Coordinates of C-alpha atoms and ligand atoms in Angstrom, one line a residue:
M1 CA 103.8 91.3 111.6
A2 CA 106.3 88.6 112.6
K3 CA 106.7 87.2 109.1
G4 CA 110.1 85.6 109.9
N5 CA 108.6 83.8 112.9
R6 CA 105.7 82.5 110.9
N7 CA 108.0 80.9 108.4
N8 CA 110.2 79.3 111.0
N9 CA 107.2 77.8 112.6
N10 CA 105.7 76.5 109.5
N11 CA 107.4 73.2 109.4
R12 CA 106.8 72.4 113.0
N13 CA 103.2 73.3 112.7
R14 CA 102.8 71.1 109.7
N15 CA 104.1 68.1 111.7
R16 CA 101.7 68.9 114.4
R17 CA 98.8 69.3 112.3
G18 CA 98.1 65.6 112.1
D19 CA 98.1 65.3 115.8
F20 CA 95.1 67.5 116.2
S21 CA 93.1 66.9 113.1
G22 CA 90.0 64.9 113.4
N23 CA 89.5 62.7 116.4
Y24 CA 91.4 64.1 119.2
T25 CA 91.0 62.1 122.4
K26 CA 92.1 62.8 125.9
R27 CA 94.6 60.1 125.7
N28 CA 96.8 62.3 123.6
T29 CA 98.0 64.2 126.6
E30 CA 101.6 64.2 125.5
T31 CA 100.7 66.1 122.3
V32 CA 98.4 68.3 124.2
K33 CA 101.2 69.4 126.5
D34 CA 103.2 70.2 123.5
C35 CA 100.5 72.5 122.0
T36 CA 101.8 76.0 122.8
Y37 CA 101.5 79.3 121.1
K38 CA 103.3 82.6 121.2
E39 CA 102.1 86.1 121.8
G40 CA 100.7 87.6 118.7
I41 CA 99.7 84.3 117.0
T42 CA 97.4 85.0 114.1
V43 CA 94.2 83.2 113.1
K44 CA 96.1 81.5 110.2
E45 CA 98.9 80.3 112.5
L46 CA 96.6 79.0 115.1
A47 CA 94.5 77.3 112.5
E48 CA 97.6 75.5 111.2
K49 CA 98.6 74.6 114.7
I50 CA 95.3 73.0 115.7
G51 CA 94.6 71.5 112.3
K52 CA 91.5 73.5 111.5
S53 CA 90.8 75.7 108.6
P54 CA 91.2 79.5 109.2
A55 CA 87.7 79.9 107.8
E56 CA 86.3 77.6 110.5
I57 CA 87.9 79.7 113.2
I58 CA 86.8 82.9 111.7
K59 CA 83.3 81.6 111.5
F60 CA 83.3 80.4 115.0
L61 CA 84.6 83.8 116.2
F62 CA 81.9 85.5 114.1
M63 CA 79.3 83.4 115.9
M64 CA 80.8 84.5 119.2
G65 CA 80.4 88.1 118.0
Q66 CA 84.0 88.8 117.0
M67 CA 84.9 89.8 113.5
V68 CA 88.5 88.9 112.6
T69 CA 90.6 88.6 109.5
I70 CA 92.9 85.7 108.8
N71 CA 96.0 87.8 109.7
A72 CA 94.5 89.2 112.9
S73 CA 96.5 88.5 116.1
L74 CA 94.5 86.7 118.7
D75 CA 94.5 87.5 122.4
D76 CA 94.9 84.9 125.1
E77 CA 91.2 84.8 126.0
T78 CA 90.1 84.2 122.4
I79 CA 92.7 81.5 121.9
Q80 CA 91.4 79.7 125.0
L81 CA 87.9 80.0 123.8
I82 CA 88.9 78.5 120.4
A83 CA 90.8 75.7 122.2
M84 CA 87.8 74.9 124.3
Q85 CA 85.6 74.8 121.3
Y86 CA 87.8 72.1 119.8
G87 CA 88.6 70.3 123.1
I88 CA 92.2 71.2 122.8
E89 CA 94.5 72.3 125.6
I90 CA 96.8 75.0 124.6
T91 CA 99.3 76.9 126.6
K92 CA 101.1 80.1 126.1
E93 CA 104.8 79.8 125.5
E94 CA 106.6 82.2 127.8
S95 CA 109.0 82.4 125.0
E96 CA 112.3 84.0 124.9
E97 CA 111.8 84.5 121.3
E98 CA 108.9 86.9 121.8
N99 CA 110.0 90.0 120.1
S100 CA 106.9 92.1 119.5
L101 CA 107.0 95.6 120.9
E102 CA 103.3 96.0 120.9
D103 CA 101.4 96.3 124.1
T104 CA 99.8 92.9 124.3
E105 CA 99.2 92.7 128.0
E106 CA 95.7 92.9 129.1
D107 CA 95.1 95.7 131.6
D108 CA 93.0 95.2 134.6
P109 CA 90.1 97.6 134.2
K110 CA 90.7 98.9 137.7
D111 CA 94.2 100.1 136.6
L112 CA 92.8 102.2 133.7
E113 CA 92.7 105.9 133.9
P114 CA 91.4 108.4 131.3
R115 CA 94.0 109.6 128.8
A116 CA 94.2 112.5 126.5
P117 CA 92.8 112.1 123.0
I118 CA 95.4 112.0 120.2
V119 CA 94.3 114.2 117.3
T120 CA 95.5 114.5 113.6
I121 CA 94.6 117.4 111.4
M122 CA 94.1 116.7 107.7
G123 CA 92.7 118.6 104.8
H124 CA 93.5 120.2 101.4
V125 CA 96.7 122.2 101.0
D126 CA 96.4 125.8 102.0
H127 CA 93.2 125.2 103.8
G128 CA 94.9 126.2 107.1
K129 CA 96.1 123.1 108.8
T130 CA 99.5 124.6 109.8
T131 CA 97.9 127.9 110.9
L132 CA 95.4 126.0 113.0
L133 CA 98.1 123.8 114.6
D134 CA 100.2 126.8 115.4
N135 CA 97.4 128.8 116.8
I136 CA 96.2 126.0 119.0
R137 CA 99.6 125.6 120.3
K138 CA 100.3 129.3 120.9
T139 CA 97.1 130.0 122.7
H140 CA 96.6 126.9 124.7
V141 CA 99.7 126.3 126.7
T142 CA 99.0 126.7 130.4
A143 CA 100.2 129.7 132.3
S144 CA 103.0 127.9 134.1
E145 CA 104.3 126.8 130.8
F146 CA 104.6 130.3 129.3
G147 CA 108.2 131.2 128.7
G148 CA 109.0 127.6 128.0
I149 CA 110.7 127.3 124.7
T150 CA 108.3 125.8 122.2
Q151 CA 110.0 123.4 119.9
H152 CA 108.6 121.3 117.1
I153 CA 109.0 117.6 118.0
G154 CA 106.2 116.2 115.8
A155 CA 103.5 116.3 118.4
Y156 CA 102.4 118.6 121.2
Q157 CA 99.9 118.7 124.1
V158 CA 97.6 121.5 125.1
E159 CA 95.3 122.0 128.0
V160 CA 91.7 122.8 127.6
K161 CA 89.5 123.3 130.6
G162 CA 91.9 121.3 132.7
Q163 CA 92.0 118.5 130.2
K164 CA 94.8 117.6 127.9
V165 CA 94.6 117.0 124.2
T166 CA 97.6 115.7 122.1
F167 CA 98.0 116.9 118.5
L168 CA 100.2 115.2 116.0
D169 CA 102.1 118.0 114.4
T170 CA 102.6 116.7 110.9
P171 CA 99.5 117.8 109.1
G172 CA 98.4 115.9 106.0
H173 CA 97.4 112.4 105.3
E174 CA 100.7 111.2 103.9
A175 CA 102.3 110.8 107.4
F176 CA 99.0 109.3 108.7
T177 CA 98.8 106.7 105.9
A178 CA 102.5 105.9 106.0
M179 CA 102.2 105.2 109.7
R180 CA 99.1 103.2 109.3
A181 CA 100.7 101.1 106.6
R182 CA 103.3 100.3 109.2
G183 CA 100.7 99.1 111.7
A184 CA 100.8 102.2 113.9
K185 CA 97.5 103.3 115.4
M186 CA 98.1 106.6 116.8
T187 CA 95.1 108.7 116.1
D188 CA 91.9 108.8 118.1
I189 CA 90.2 111.7 116.3
V190 CA 90.8 113.3 112.9
V191 CA 90.0 117.0 112.3
I192 CA 89.2 117.6 108.6
V193 CA 90.0 121.3 107.8
V194 CA 88.0 122.8 104.9
A195 CA 88.5 126.4 103.8
A196 CA 85.1 128.0 103.5
D197 CA 86.3 130.1 100.5
D198 CA 87.5 127.1 98.6
G199 CA 85.2 124.2 99.6
V200 CA 85.8 120.5 99.3
M201 CA 88.9 119.8 97.3
P202 CA 90.6 116.5 96.2
Q203 CA 92.8 116.3 99.3
T204 CA 89.8 116.9 101.5
K205 CA 88.2 113.8 100.0
E206 CA 91.4 111.9 100.3
A207 CA 91.6 112.8 104.0
I208 CA 88.0 111.6 104.5
D209 CA 88.8 108.3 102.7
H210 CA 91.9 107.8 104.9
S211 CA 90.0 108.5 108.1
R212 CA 87.2 106.2 107.1
A213 CA 89.6 103.4 106.1
A214 CA 91.2 103.7 109.5
G215 CA 87.9 103.8 111.2
V216 CA 88.8 107.0 113.0
P217 CA 85.9 109.5 113.9
M218 CA 86.1 112.9 112.1
I219 CA 85.3 116.4 113.2
V220 CA 84.9 118.9 110.3
A221 CA 86.4 122.3 110.9
V222 CA 85.2 124.9 108.4
N223 CA 88.0 127.4 108.3
K224 CA 88.6 130.9 107.1
I225 CA 85.1 132.1 108.0
D226 CA 86.6 135.6 108.4
K227 CA 87.0 135.9 104.6
H228 CA 84.4 137.9 102.8
N229 CA 83.9 135.1 100.2
A230 CA 83.4 132.4 102.8
N231 CA 80.5 130.1 102.0
V232 CA 79.8 127.8 104.9
D233 CA 76.6 126.4 103.4
K234 CA 78.4 125.4 100.3
V235 CA 81.0 123.4 102.4
Y236 CA 78.1 121.8 104.3
S237 CA 76.4 120.7 101.2
E238 CA 79.6 119.4 99.6
M239 CA 80.4 117.5 102.7
A240 CA 76.9 116.1 102.8
D241 CA 77.5 114.8 99.3
Y242 CA 80.4 113.0 100.8
D243 CA 78.2 111.4 103.5
L244 CA 79.3 113.7 106.2
M245 CA 76.1 115.4 107.3
P246 CA 76.3 118.2 109.8
E247 CA 74.3 117.9 113.0
E248 CA 72.8 121.3 112.1
W249 CA 71.3 119.6 109.1
G250 CA 70.1 116.6 111.0
G251 CA 73.2 114.5 110.4
S252 CA 75.6 113.0 112.9
T253 CA 78.9 114.6 112.0
M254 CA 80.3 117.3 114.2
F255 CA 81.0 120.5 112.3
T256 CA 82.6 123.7 113.6
K257 CA 83.3 127.0 112.1
L258 CA 86.5 128.9 112.8
S259 CA 89.2 131.2 111.7
A260 CA 92.5 129.5 112.3
K261 CA 94.2 132.9 111.6
S262 CA 92.3 135.1 114.1
G263 CA 91.6 132.3 116.6
L264 CA 87.9 132.7 116.4
G265 CA 86.1 129.4 117.1
I266 CA 89.2 127.5 118.0
S267 CA 88.0 126.9 121.5
D268 CA 84.7 125.5 120.1
L269 CA 86.8 123.0 118.1
L270 CA 88.8 122.0 121.2
E271 CA 85.6 121.5 123.2
M272 CA 84.2 119.4 120.4
I273 CA 87.3 117.3 120.5
L274 CA 86.9 116.8 124.2
L275 CA 83.3 115.9 123.7
Q276 CA 84.2 113.3 121.1
A277 CA 87.0 112.0 123.3
E278 CA 84.6 111.7 126.3
M279 CA 82.2 109.6 124.2
M280 CA 85.1 107.4 123.2
E281 CA 86.1 106.8 126.9
L282 CA 89.8 106.7 126.1
K283 CA 91.7 105.0 128.8
A284 CA 95.2 103.6 129.5
N285 CA 97.1 102.1 132.4
P286 CA 99.9 104.4 133.7
N287 CA 101.1 101.8 136.2
K288 CA 103.3 99.7 134.0
K289 CA 106.3 100.0 131.7
A290 CA 105.6 102.2 128.7
T291 CA 104.7 101.1 125.1
G292 CA 103.9 103.4 122.2
T293 CA 104.9 104.7 118.8
V294 CA 107.8 106.6 117.3
V295 CA 106.4 109.9 115.9
E296 CA 109.7 111.0 114.2
A297 CA 113.4 110.4 114.6
K298 CA 116.6 111.9 113.3
L299 CA 120.3 111.8 113.8
D300 CA 121.5 115.0 115.6
K301 CA 125.1 115.8 115.2
G302 CA 125.7 116.6 118.8
R303 CA 123.2 114.4 120.5
G304 CA 123.1 111.3 118.4
P305 CA 119.8 109.6 117.6
V306 CA 116.9 111.8 118.8
A307 CA 113.4 110.4 118.7
T308 CA 110.0 111.7 119.5
L309 CA 107.9 109.0 121.1
L310 CA 104.2 109.0 121.9
V311 CA 103.5 107.1 125.0
Q312 CA 100.3 105.1 124.4
N313 CA 100.2 102.9 127.5
G314 CA 102.2 102.8 130.7
T315 CA 104.6 105.4 132.0
L316 CA 108.0 106.1 130.4
H317 CA 110.8 107.1 132.8
T318 CA 114.3 108.5 132.3
G319 CA 116.7 105.7 132.7
D320 CA 114.3 103.2 131.1
M321 CA 115.7 100.6 128.8
I322 CA 113.7 100.7 125.6
V323 CA 113.6 99.0 122.2
A324 CA 112.2 101.2 119.4
G325 CA 111.9 99.4 116.1
T326 CA 115.3 97.9 115.9
A327 CA 117.0 100.6 118.0
I328 CA 117.9 100.0 121.6
G329 CA 119.1 102.2 124.5
R330 CA 118.6 103.6 127.9
I331 CA 116.8 106.9 128.0
R332 CA 119.5 109.5 129.0
K333 CA 117.3 112.5 128.8
M334 CA 113.7 113.2 128.1
T335 CA 112.1 116.5 127.2
D336 CA 108.5 117.5 126.6
D337 CA 107.1 119.5 123.7
K338 CA 107.9 122.8 125.5
G339 CA 111.6 121.8 125.7
M340 CA 111.4 121.2 129.5
E341 CA 113.3 118.3 130.9
I342 CA 111.0 115.7 132.5
K343 CA 111.5 112.5 134.4
S344 CA 108.4 110.6 133.5
A345 CA 105.7 110.6 130.8
K346 CA 102.2 109.2 131.1
P347 CA 99.9 107.8 128.3
S348 CA 99.2 110.2 125.4
T349 CA 102.3 112.3 126.2
P350 CA 104.7 113.1 123.4
V351 CA 108.4 113.3 124.5
E352 CA 111.7 113.7 122.9
I353 CA 114.3 111.3 124.0
I354 CA 118.0 110.6 123.6
G355 CA 120.0 107.5 124.4
L356 CA 119.1 105.2 121.5
D357 CA 121.9 103.5 119.6
S358 CA 120.4 104.1 116.2
V359 CA 117.6 106.0 114.5
P360 CA 114.2 104.3 114.5
E361 CA 111.6 104.9 111.9
A362 CA 108.4 106.9 112.3
G363 CA 105.6 104.5 112.9
D364 CA 107.9 102.0 114.7
H365 CA 106.6 100.6 118.0
F366 CA 108.6 101.1 121.2
K367 CA 108.6 99.3 124.5
A368 CA 110.3 99.8 127.8
F369 CA 111.8 96.8 129.6
E370 CA 112.7 95.9 133.2
N371 CA 115.2 93.4 132.0
E372 CA 118.1 94.7 130.0
K373 CA 119.1 91.3 128.8
L374 CA 115.7 90.6 127.5
A375 CA 115.6 94.0 125.7
R376 CA 119.0 93.2 124.0
K377 CA 117.8 89.8 122.9
I378 CA 114.6 91.2 121.5
A379 CA 116.5 94.0 119.7
D380 CA 118.9 91.5 118.2
E381 CA 116.0 89.2 117.1
R382 CA 114.2 92.2 115.5
N383 CA 117.4 93.2 113.7
K384 CA 117.7 89.8 112.2
Q385 CA 114.1 89.7 111.3
K386 CA 114.3 93.1 109.6
I387 CA 117.2 92.0 107.5
E388 CA 115.2 88.8 106.6
S389 CA 112.1 90.7 105.7
E390 CA 114.0 93.2 103.6
R391 CA 115.2 90.4 101.6
R392 CA 111.7 89.2 100.9
T393 CA 109.5 91.7 99.1
T394 CA 107.2 92.9 101.8
A395 CA 104.0 93.7 100.2
A396 CA 100.3 94.1 100.7
M397 CA 98.1 91.2 99.9
S398 CA 98.8 90.4 96.3
L399 CA 96.0 89.5 93.9
D400 CA 97.1 85.9 94.2
D401 CA 96.9 86.0 97.9
L402 CA 93.6 87.6 97.8
T403 CA 92.2 85.0 95.4
E404 CA 93.6 82.3 97.6
Q405 CA 92.0 83.9 100.7
I406 CA 88.7 84.3 99.0
K407 CA 88.8 80.6 98.0
E408 CA 89.4 79.6 101.5
G409 CA 86.5 81.8 102.6
N410 CA 88.6 84.1 104.7
V411 CA 87.7 87.4 103.2
Q412 CA 84.3 89.0 103.5
E413 CA 85.1 92.2 101.8
V414 CA 87.2 93.2 98.8
N415 CA 88.5 96.8 99.1
I416 CA 88.5 98.7 95.8
I417 CA 89.8 102.1 94.7
I418 CA 88.4 103.5 91.5
K419 CA 90.1 106.1 89.3
A420 CA 88.4 107.3 86.2
D421 CA 88.8 109.9 83.5
V422 CA 85.7 111.8 84.6
N423 CA 83.8 112.0 87.9
G424 CA 80.6 110.6 86.4
S425 CA 82.2 107.4 85.3
A426 CA 83.9 106.9 88.7
E427 CA 80.5 107.2 90.3
A428 CA 78.9 104.8 87.8
V429 CA 81.6 102.2 88.2
K430 CA 81.4 102.6 92.0
S431 CA 77.7 101.9 92.1
S432 CA 77.9 98.9 89.8
M433 CA 80.8 97.5 91.7
E434 CA 79.1 97.9 95.0
K435 CA 76.3 95.6 93.7
V436 CA 78.7 92.8 93.1
N437 CA 78.2 90.1 95.7
V438 CA 79.7 86.7 95.2
D439 CA 78.9 84.0 97.8
G440 CA 78.7 86.6 100.6
V441 CA 81.9 88.4 99.6
K442 CA 81.2 92.0 99.2
V443 CA 82.8 94.9 97.4
N444 CA 83.8 97.9 99.5
V445 CA 84.7 100.9 97.4
I446 CA 87.0 103.0 99.6
R447 CA 87.6 105.7 97.0
A448 CA 86.1 106.7 93.7
T449 CA 87.5 109.8 92.0
A450 CA 88.3 111.3 88.7
G451 CA 92.0 111.7 87.8
A452 CA 95.2 109.8 87.3
I453 CA 96.3 107.1 89.6
S454 CA 98.4 108.8 92.2
E455 CA 100.9 108.0 94.9
S456 CA 98.3 108.6 97.5
D457 CA 96.1 106.0 95.8
I458 CA 98.9 103.5 96.1
M459 CA 99.4 104.4 99.7
L460 CA 95.8 104.0 100.5
A461 CA 95.6 100.7 98.6
N462 CA 98.7 99.4 100.4
A463 CA 97.3 100.4 103.8
S464 CA 93.9 98.9 103.1
N465 CA 94.8 95.9 101.0
A466 CA 92.8 97.4 98.2
I467 CA 92.9 96.8 94.4
I468 CA 93.0 99.8 92.2
Y469 CA 90.7 99.9 89.1
G470 CA 91.6 102.5 86.5
F471 CA 89.1 103.4 83.8
N472 CA 90.4 105.2 80.8
V473 CA 93.4 106.2 82.8
R474 CA 97.0 104.9 82.5
P475 CA 99.4 104.9 85.4
S476 CA 102.7 106.6 84.8
A477 CA 105.9 104.6 85.0
A478 CA 106.7 106.0 88.5
I479 CA 103.2 105.0 89.7
K480 CA 103.6 101.5 88.2
K481 CA 106.9 101.2 90.0
A482 CA 105.4 102.4 93.3
A483 CA 102.6 99.9 92.9
E484 CA 105.0 97.1 92.2
E485 CA 107.1 98.0 95.2
N486 CA 104.1 98.1 97.5
G487 CA 102.5 95.0 96.1
V488 CA 99.5 96.9 95.0
S489 CA 97.5 95.5 92.0
I490 CA 96.3 97.9 89.4
R491 CA 93.6 96.7 86.9
L492 CA 93.0 98.8 83.8
H493 CA 89.8 98.8 81.9
N494 CA 87.7 100.8 79.4
I495 CA 84.5 98.9 79.6
I496 CA 82.6 98.7 82.9
Y497 CA 81.0 95.2 82.3
K498 CA 84.4 93.7 81.5
A499 CA 85.7 95.1 84.8
L500 CA 82.7 93.7 86.6
E501 CA 83.2 90.3 85.0
E502 CA 86.8 90.3 86.0
L503 CA 86.0 91.4 89.6
E504 CA 83.4 88.6 89.8
A505 CA 85.9 86.1 88.6
L506 CA 88.4 87.3 91.1
M507 CA 85.9 87.0 93.9
K508 CA 85.0 83.5 92.9
G509 CA 88.7 82.8 93.3
M510 CA 89.2 82.0 89.7
L511 CA 91.2 84.8 88.4
A512 CA 94.8 84.1 87.7
P513 CA 96.7 87.1 86.4
V514 CA 98.0 86.6 82.9
Y515 CA 101.2 88.1 81.8
E516 CA 102.1 88.9 78.3
E517 CA 105.2 90.2 76.8
V518 CA 105.0 93.7 75.3
V519 CA 107.8 95.0 73.1
T520 CA 108.6 98.6 74.3
G521 CA 111.2 99.6 71.8
Q522 CA 113.9 98.9 69.3
A523 CA 117.4 100.2 68.7
T524 CA 120.2 99.6 66.2
V525 CA 123.8 99.2 67.3
K526 CA 125.9 101.8 65.6
Q527 CA 129.2 101.2 67.3
T528 CA 130.7 99.1 70.1
Y529 CA 133.3 99.9 72.7
K530 CA 135.1 97.5 75.0
V531 CA 135.7 98.8 78.5
S532 CA 137.5 96.7 81.0
K533 CA 135.4 95.8 84.1
V534 CA 132.2 96.9 82.2
G535 CA 132.3 94.8 79.1
T536 CA 131.0 95.7 75.7
I537 CA 129.1 99.0 75.5
A538 CA 126.8 99.3 72.5
G539 CA 126.4 102.8 71.1
C540 CA 122.8 102.7 69.8
M541 CA 120.2 104.7 68.1
V542 CA 116.7 104.1 69.4
D543 CA 114.6 103.7 66.3
D544 CA 111.2 103.0 67.9
G545 CA 109.5 103.2 71.3
V546 CA 111.6 103.3 74.4
I547 CA 114.5 101.4 75.9
K548 CA 114.5 101.1 79.6
R549 CA 117.1 100.2 82.1
N550 CA 116.5 96.7 83.6
S551 CA 114.0 95.8 80.9
G552 CA 114.1 92.5 79.1
V553 CA 116.2 92.6 75.9
R554 CA 116.7 90.4 72.9
L555 CA 119.8 90.8 70.7
I556 CA 118.8 90.2 67.1
R557 CA 121.4 89.6 64.4
D558 CA 120.1 89.1 60.8
G559 CA 116.7 88.4 62.0
V560 CA 117.8 85.7 64.5
V561 CA 117.6 86.1 68.2
I562 CA 121.2 85.6 69.4
Y563 CA 120.7 86.3 73.1
T564 CA 117.9 87.1 75.5
G565 CA 118.7 88.9 78.7
V566 CA 118.4 92.1 80.6
V567 CA 119.5 95.7 79.9
G568 CA 122.3 96.5 82.3
S569 CA 123.5 100.1 82.3
L570 CA 121.9 102.7 80.1
Q571 CA 123.5 106.0 79.4
R572 CA 123.0 109.3 77.5
F573 CA 126.5 110.8 77.0
K574 CA 128.1 110.5 80.5
D575 CA 124.8 110.3 82.4
S576 CA 123.1 107.2 83.5
V577 CA 119.4 107.3 82.6
R578 CA 116.3 105.3 83.2
E579 CA 115.0 105.3 79.7
V580 CA 115.8 106.6 76.2
N581 CA 113.2 107.4 73.7
A582 CA 113.0 107.0 69.9
G583 CA 115.2 109.4 68.0
Y584 CA 117.9 109.5 70.6
E585 CA 121.3 107.9 70.9
C586 CA 122.4 106.0 73.9
G587 CA 125.0 103.6 75.2
L588 CA 123.9 100.4 76.8
T589 CA 125.2 97.1 78.1
I590 CA 123.5 93.8 78.3
E591 CA 123.9 92.0 81.5
R592 CA 126.4 89.1 81.3
F593 CA 126.7 89.4 77.5
N594 CA 129.4 91.0 75.5
D595 CA 129.2 89.7 72.0
I596 CA 127.4 92.7 70.6
K597 CA 128.2 93.8 67.0
E598 CA 127.6 96.8 64.8
G599 CA 124.3 96.4 63.0
D600 CA 122.7 94.2 65.7
I601 CA 119.1 95.1 66.6
I602 CA 118.2 95.4 70.3
E603 CA 114.6 94.8 71.1
A604 CA 113.4 95.7 74.6
Y605 CA 110.4 94.2 76.2
E606 CA 108.4 94.0 79.4
N607 CA 106.1 91.5 80.9
Q608 CA 102.8 93.2 81.5
E609 CA 99.7 91.9 83.2
V610 CA 97.1 91.4 80.5
K611 CA 94.4 94.0 80.5
E612 CA 91.0 92.8 79.7
D613 CA 89.4 95.6 77.8
Ligands
GDP701 P1 98.0 124.3 105.1 O1 98.7 124.1 103.8 O2 96.7 123.6 105.2 O3 98.9 124.0 106.3 O4 97.6 125.8 105.2 P2 98.3 127.0 105.9 O5 98.0 126.9 107.4 O6 99.7 127.1 105.5 O7 97.4 128.2 105.4 C1 97.4 128.7 104.1 C2 97.2 130.1 104.0 O8 95.9 130.4 104.4 C3 98.1 131.0 104.8 O9 98.4 132.1 104.1 C4 97.3 131.3 106.0 O10 97.7 132.5 106.6 C5 95.9 131.4 105.4 N1 94.9 131.1 106.5 C6 94.8 130.0 107.2 N2 93.7 130.1 108.0 C7 93.1 131.2 107.7 C8 91.9 131.9 108.2 O11 91.2 131.4 109.1 N3 91.6 133.0 107.6 C9 92.3 133.6 106.6 N4 91.9 134.7 106.1 N5 93.4 133.0 106.2 C10 93.8 131.9 106.7

């Protein structure tokens, strides 16, 4: 979201706040005229602008039947509704600064036409996702397209009974979650593939969690039914345990049995997809400039930046001026998933294009523009914004933010991921946590499984603003780092009631994370070397624990702390390393400090959040 903008606006908004708080009267017409907003304004921003609390606006919208979060963007109609409620006149700024690439224009219902569903296939490794994608593609290209060169561009479209279905060709939930974390909403339906000879496995569950968190309907494809040891009933019952009850068993989830390898049952799956799509009444407006998402992009030696775009609304034409992420350019050539050159692409069509000046990222939005000058301006603005946001640490909602939000009454639900040493305890923690309800704020456990905290947990937490609770598990250094980078909070506990107490405190908005210093290791300086440009390198023996690069460090001489700083470089022989354990020699420098002597003690420490065990 437009973080840069928000900051720029803050001061102005604050000045205005007084104008609108309390007793607004019609006489204030001057100020009223001045009250404008930009496309994509969030609840929080609007609240500041009109001098109301975000909670008040959220509550008002709730009463009007709209559930929104504090960071949700509001559409024009809703903004006018809010303005009316408070007797404020507010107008939209036809701003030159508007630089969102999202499709924010309201479409007239009479312009809408049905569009193909966009499908992602997920499931456990080796359960047959790739085989299924390949087989669908091989067997369902229309007769006229036979002979066309099929090429993998990250997505493809097939025709079933005269209707089109678009498949995203990167199986697995990593791509899905990564895109979702970047705000891309590309999938209408998820097909969960489960091998009948293997049953529900960890990644099956993860795929279900991800689809649920994204609110995308699922169809379960029970694969490999050709195998002699296929056990469909077992899959059904395992899925039922996971709250996906087959229609055959009186539930409401669509299940289908197939063999991705032989092709048996694939047409049933496709029909089910069409059925699901029909229920969803997926529509788009082909009669305007295109908007959509970048599926993948690369730099091709001969052709320059090449991007696969998925048109989600409007129609994309060759020659169109587009901005994709921070890249800009005129589409020189457009090809479809069969390698055929095309001149235009309607909603739900994946196309490969060339003509961009740089390589956008998967998950970036793109938009086509009538006006080249405007496109350039927007691309410029977005580039600046990107640089600015890279400087800040972009992160999911931190614990502090969350606590603040809860205090202000803007959060109705706290998302939690539970990882425990054994499945039983994950379940036990889940059921206790779900009972926690503080002043109407509820706990929503989006995943509870046994095992170490994984990269995928971090991704899910990031995408869903969730907190990770670990029970008798300890995250690895890599995971800790990933969590830090993504602004994901990990809480570690051994005792359930302690965790519950903490969660309650957090939900009452009272929890402030406490940091404490933990000494990680100690080393003795054996020798020193002076190297020009680098400074003094200390040749050390690690006596205890571990010394890590970038960790805090104290230089102790005769029991007195001489200097406190940060480990600069850390080396084993000629190689730069991240950490060195007890019993090994290493060379290290201390940032901005050279007065190291033989016999000095180096103590490394880290600031860790206090765990309440
Ligand atoms: P992915 O990791 O989920 O993409 O799985 P793959 O599509 O690579 O399939 C893994 C293995 O299972 C491959 O050796 C496939 O040939 C095999 N396989 C996939 N579908 C079927 C099926 O329906 N029947 C049988 N017997 N084997 C299958």
